[in-house]
């Protein structure tokens, strides 16, 4: 919807940063809000809301019928904003341009990362397991073997 409003001259800017043009100010009202709780900046959120009036739909429909393409390449009221437009994301898998500058993650790297994460998750449980289970079992086994050896030595 914002792209449509921008194409017909009601908004200017880019996705996430639109503003009202003079034409858009006839049909909409922007209001600035701030929490203003004090303290650190990250806790003081601020935002703007844009409220369109009921005549906007009729005016937009009339503009769409009069000029279905929206503004042409030369008569956009915000040509400087159009020059800073966004570029589409290209993942490089379709064109086969041969540029392999961006390395793709390998299975080896993912496996190493998985082992590291697994070790970090298991590490807090290893020491209690060692002290409470393994050490007593080994001590009991060692004492049993020592007792068995002493019994065999006395029998001979």
Short mmCIF file of the C-alpha atoms (twelve columns), coordinates in Angstrom:
data_MODEL
# 
_entry.id   MODEL 
# 
loop_
_atom_site.group_PDB 
_atom_site.id 
_atom_site.type_symbol 
_atom_site.label_atom_id 
_atom_site.label_alt_id 
_atom_site.label_comp_id 
_atom_site.label_asym_id 
_atom_site.label_seq_id 
_atom_site.Cartn_x 
_atom_site.Cartn_y 
_atom_site.Cartn_z 
_atom_site.pdbx_PDB_model_num 
ATOM 1   C CA . UNK A 1   0.000   0.000   0.000   1 
ATOM 2   C CA . UNK A 2   2.841   2.371   0.822   1 
ATOM 3   C CA . UNK A 3   4.378   1.754   -2.609  1 
ATOM 4   C CA . UNK A 4   1.044   2.565   -4.254  1 
ATOM 5   C CA . UNK A 5   0.714   5.764   -2.227  1 
ATOM 6   C CA . UNK A 6   4.300   6.652   -3.091  1 
ATOM 7   C CA . UNK A 7   3.730   5.977   -6.814  1 
ATOM 8   C CA . UNK A 8   0.836   8.439   -6.845  1 
ATOM 9   C CA . UNK A 9   2.593   11.171  -4.859  1 
ATOM 10  C CA . UNK A 10  1.121   10.834  -1.362  1 
ATOM 11  C CA . UNK A 11  4.316   9.529   0.270   1 
ATOM 12  C CA . UNK A 12  8.055   9.925   -0.252  1 
ATOM 13  C CA . UNK A 13  10.983  7.900   1.041   1 
ATOM 14  C CA . UNK A 14  11.895  4.240   1.227   1 
ATOM 15  C CA . UNK A 15  10.409  1.214   2.987   1 
ATOM 16  C CA . UNK A 16  10.561  1.771   6.733   1 
ATOM 17  C CA . UNK A 17  11.127  5.523   6.333   1 
ATOM 18  C CA . UNK A 18  8.170   7.034   4.495   1 
ATOM 19  C CA . UNK A 19  6.954   10.588  4.979   1 
ATOM 20  C CA . UNK A 20  4.017   12.638  3.761   1 
ATOM 21  C CA . UNK A 21  4.306   14.855  0.690   1 
ATOM 22  C CA . UNK A 22  2.298   18.067  0.373   1 
ATOM 23  C CA . UNK A 23  -0.386  16.094  -1.447  1 
ATOM 24  C CA . UNK A 24  -0.373  13.444  1.291   1 
ATOM 25  C CA . UNK A 25  -0.718  16.057  4.034   1 
ATOM 26  C CA . UNK A 26  -4.175  16.934  2.633   1 
ATOM 27  C CA . UNK A 27  -5.374  13.388  3.410   1 
ATOM 28  C CA . UNK A 28  -3.307  12.225  6.375   1 
ATOM 29  C CA . UNK A 29  -2.022  13.321  9.731   1 
ATOM 30  C CA . UNK A 30  1.218   12.178  11.354  1 
ATOM 31  C CA . UNK A 31  1.575   12.135  15.101  1 
ATOM 32  C CA . UNK A 32  4.815   11.719  17.059  1 
ATOM 33  C CA . UNK A 33  4.788   9.545   20.196  1 
ATOM 34  C CA . UNK A 34  7.433   9.068   22.869  1 
ATOM 35  C CA . UNK A 35  7.440   7.015   26.043  1 
ATOM 36  C CA . UNK A 36  9.740   9.492   27.735  1 
ATOM 37  C CA . UNK A 37  10.271  7.428   30.860  1 
ATOM 38  C CA . UNK A 38  13.758  8.815   31.431  1 
ATOM 39  C CA . UNK A 39  16.953  6.901   31.977  1 
ATOM 40  C CA . UNK A 40  18.785  5.215   29.147  1 
ATOM 41  C CA . UNK A 41  18.002  5.977   25.498  1 
ATOM 42  C CA . UNK A 42  17.141  2.367   24.599  1 
ATOM 43  C CA . UNK A 43  14.266  2.485   27.081  1 
ATOM 44  C CA . UNK A 44  12.837  5.717   25.658  1 
ATOM 45  C CA . UNK A 45  11.086  4.450   22.562  1 
ATOM 46  C CA . UNK A 46  9.608   6.903   20.079  1 
ATOM 47  C CA . UNK A 47  7.482   6.341   16.986  1 
ATOM 48  C CA . UNK A 48  5.178   8.058   14.558  1 
ATOM 49  C CA . UNK A 49  1.677   7.080   13.530  1 
ATOM 50  C CA . UNK A 50  -0.002  8.098   10.305  1 
ATOM 51  C CA . UNK A 51  -3.794  8.338   10.144  1 
ATOM 52  C CA . UNK A 52  -5.460  8.597   6.720   1 
ATOM 53  C CA . UNK A 53  -8.906  10.197  6.461   1 
ATOM 54  C CA . UNK A 54  -11.860 8.706   4.597   1 
ATOM 55  C CA . UNK A 55  -11.415 10.805  1.444   1 
ATOM 56  C CA . UNK A 56  -8.025  9.188   0.748   1 
ATOM 57  C CA . UNK A 57  -9.490  6.109   -0.940  1 
ATOM 58  C CA . UNK A 58  -11.596 8.166   -3.360  1 
ATOM 59  C CA . UNK A 59  -8.684  10.493  -4.174  1 
ATOM 60  C CA . UNK A 60  -6.314  7.565   -4.721  1 
ATOM 61  C CA . UNK A 61  -8.853  5.828   -6.946  1 
ATOM 62  C CA . UNK A 62  -9.250  8.998   -9.038  1 
ATOM 63  C CA . UNK A 63  -5.460  9.314   -9.334  1 
ATOM 64  C CA . UNK A 64  -5.161  5.670   -10.363 1 
ATOM 65  C CA . UNK A 65  -7.809  6.104   -13.072 1 
ATOM 66  C CA . UNK A 66  -6.242  9.329   -14.351 1 
ATOM 67  C CA . UNK A 67  -2.667  8.028   -14.290 1 
ATOM 68  C CA . UNK A 68  -2.481  4.214   -13.872 1 
ATOM 69  C CA . UNK A 69  1.310   4.191   -14.040 1 
ATOM 70  C CA . UNK A 70  1.742   6.651   -11.188 1 
ATOM 71  C CA . UNK A 71  4.427   9.285   -11.608 1 
ATOM 72  C CA . UNK A 72  6.677   8.828   -14.609 1 
ATOM 73  C CA . UNK A 73  10.456  8.667   -14.442 1 
ATOM 74  C CA . UNK A 74  10.882  12.412  -14.897 1 
ATOM 75  C CA . UNK A 75  8.068   13.969  -12.905 1 
ATOM 76  C CA . UNK A 76  8.468   12.341  -9.496  1 
ATOM 77  C CA . UNK A 77  8.327   14.962  -6.748  1 
ATOM 78  C CA . UNK A 78  11.098  13.139  -4.903  1 
ATOM 79  C CA . UNK A 79  13.689  12.263  -7.520  1 
ATOM 80  C CA . UNK A 80  16.481  12.579  -4.955  1 
ATOM 81  C CA . UNK A 81  14.783  9.888   -2.862  1 
ATOM 82  C CA . UNK A 82  14.384  7.656   -5.906  1 
ATOM 83  C CA . UNK A 83  18.121  7.901   -6.588  1 
ATOM 84  C CA . UNK A 84  18.784  6.451   -3.132  1 
ATOM 85  C CA . UNK A 85  16.360  3.585   -3.740  1 
ATOM 86  C CA . UNK A 86  16.970  0.101   -2.489  1 
ATOM 87  C CA . UNK A 87  18.514  -2.648  -4.578  1 
ATOM 88  C CA . UNK A 88  17.007  -6.118  -4.768  1 
ATOM 89  C CA . UNK A 89  18.718  -8.900  -2.852  1 
ATOM 90  C CA . UNK A 90  20.588  -11.337 -5.068  1 
ATOM 91  C CA . UNK A 91  21.639  -14.630 -3.564  1 
ATOM 92  C CA . UNK A 92  23.991  -15.485 -6.442  1 
ATOM 93  C CA . UNK A 93  22.565  -18.946 -7.012  1 
ATOM 94  C CA . UNK A 94  20.633  -18.180 -10.195 1 
ATOM 95  C CA . UNK A 95  22.808  -16.098 -12.518 1 
ATOM 96  C CA . UNK A 96  26.026  -18.129 -12.514 1 
ATOM 97  C CA . UNK A 97  28.184  -15.020 -12.791 1 
ATOM 98  C CA . UNK A 98  31.229  -16.842 -11.475 1 
ATOM 99  C CA . UNK A 99  31.813  -14.506 -8.542  1 
ATOM 100 C CA . UNK A 100 32.462  -16.675 -5.506  1 
ATOM 101 C CA . UNK A 101 33.598  -13.902 -3.192  1 
ATOM 102 C CA . UNK A 102 31.048  -14.816 -0.526  1 
ATOM 103 C CA . UNK A 103 31.913  -18.234 0.923   1 
ATOM 104 C CA . UNK A 104 28.961  -20.440 1.720   1 
ATOM 105 C CA . UNK A 105 28.888  -22.207 5.110   1 
ATOM 106 C CA . UNK A 106 30.195  -25.754 4.801   1 
ATOM 107 C CA . UNK A 107 29.058  -28.875 6.596   1 
ATOM 108 C CA . UNK A 108 32.437  -29.017 8.305   1 
ATOM 109 C CA . UNK A 109 31.974  -25.552 9.797   1 
ATOM 110 C CA . UNK A 110 28.433  -26.354 10.875  1 
ATOM 111 C CA . UNK A 111 29.558  -29.613 12.494  1 
ATOM 112 C CA . UNK A 112 32.339  -27.843 14.422  1 
ATOM 113 C CA . UNK A 113 29.848  -25.220 15.574  1 
ATOM 114 C CA . UNK A 114 27.446  -27.947 16.686  1 
ATOM 115 C CA . UNK A 115 30.164  -29.708 18.670  1 
ATOM 116 C CA . UNK A 116 31.127  -26.459 20.397  1 
ATOM 117 C CA . UNK A 117 27.530  -25.637 21.299  1 
ATOM 118 C CA . UNK A 118 26.992  -29.209 22.528  1 
ATOM 119 C CA . UNK A 119 30.126  -29.028 24.678  1 
ATOM 120 C CA . UNK A 120 28.990  -25.739 26.208  1 
ATOM 121 C CA . UNK A 121 25.599  -27.230 27.034  1 
ATOM 122 C CA . UNK A 122 27.035  -30.434 28.529  1 
ATOM 123 C CA . UNK A 123 29.983  -28.886 30.419  1 
ATOM 124 C CA . UNK A 124 28.061  -27.850 33.578  1 
ATOM 125 C CA . UNK A 125 26.806  -31.427 34.012  1 
ATOM 126 C CA . UNK A 126 30.156  -33.218 33.587  1 
ATOM 127 C CA . UNK A 127 31.811  -32.352 36.929  1 
ATOM 128 C CA . UNK A 128 28.826  -33.392 39.115  1 
ATOM 129 C CA . UNK A 129 28.477  -36.609 37.090  1 
ATOM 130 C CA . UNK A 130 32.191  -37.314 37.513  1 
ATOM 131 C CA . UNK A 131 32.185  -36.621 41.271  1 
ATOM 132 C CA . UNK A 132 28.872  -38.345 42.087  1 
ATOM 133 C CA . UNK A 133 28.860  -41.351 39.751  1 
ATOM 134 C CA . UNK A 134 32.199  -42.163 38.168  1 
ATOM 135 C CA . UNK A 135 34.586  -41.567 41.123  1 
ATOM 136 C CA . UNK A 136 32.568  -43.646 43.626  1 
ATOM 137 C CA . UNK A 137 32.160  -46.475 41.112  1 
ATOM 138 C CA . UNK A 138 35.877  -46.499 40.283  1 
ATOM 139 C CA . UNK A 139 36.809  -46.356 43.992  1 
ATOM 140 C CA . UNK A 140 34.452  -49.255 44.737  1 
ATOM 141 C CA . UNK A 141 35.906  -51.265 41.826  1 
ATOM 142 C CA . UNK A 142 39.491  -50.481 42.952  1 
ATOM 143 C CA . UNK A 143 38.706  -51.455 46.548  1 
ATOM 144 C CA . UNK A 144 37.069  -54.660 45.332  1 
ATOM 145 C CA . UNK A 145 40.082  -55.548 43.192  1 
ATOM 146 C CA . UNK A 146 42.476  -54.701 46.027  1 
ATOM 147 C CA . UNK A 147 40.470  -56.895 48.415  1 
ATOM 148 C CA . UNK A 148 40.367  -59.699 45.851  1 
ATOM 149 C CA . UNK A 149 44.161  -59.495 45.384  1 
ATOM 150 C CA . UNK A 150 44.748  -59.524 49.126  1 
ATOM 151 C CA . UNK A 151 42.464  -62.589 49.479  1 
ATOM 152 C CA . UNK A 152 44.363  -64.423 46.721  1 
ATOM 153 C CA . UNK A 153 47.731  -63.560 48.271  1 
ATOM 154 C CA . UNK A 154 46.664  -64.896 51.690  1 
ATOM 155 C CA . UNK A 155 45.297  -68.124 50.150  1 
ATOM 156 C CA . UNK A 156 48.595  -68.980 48.496  1 
# 
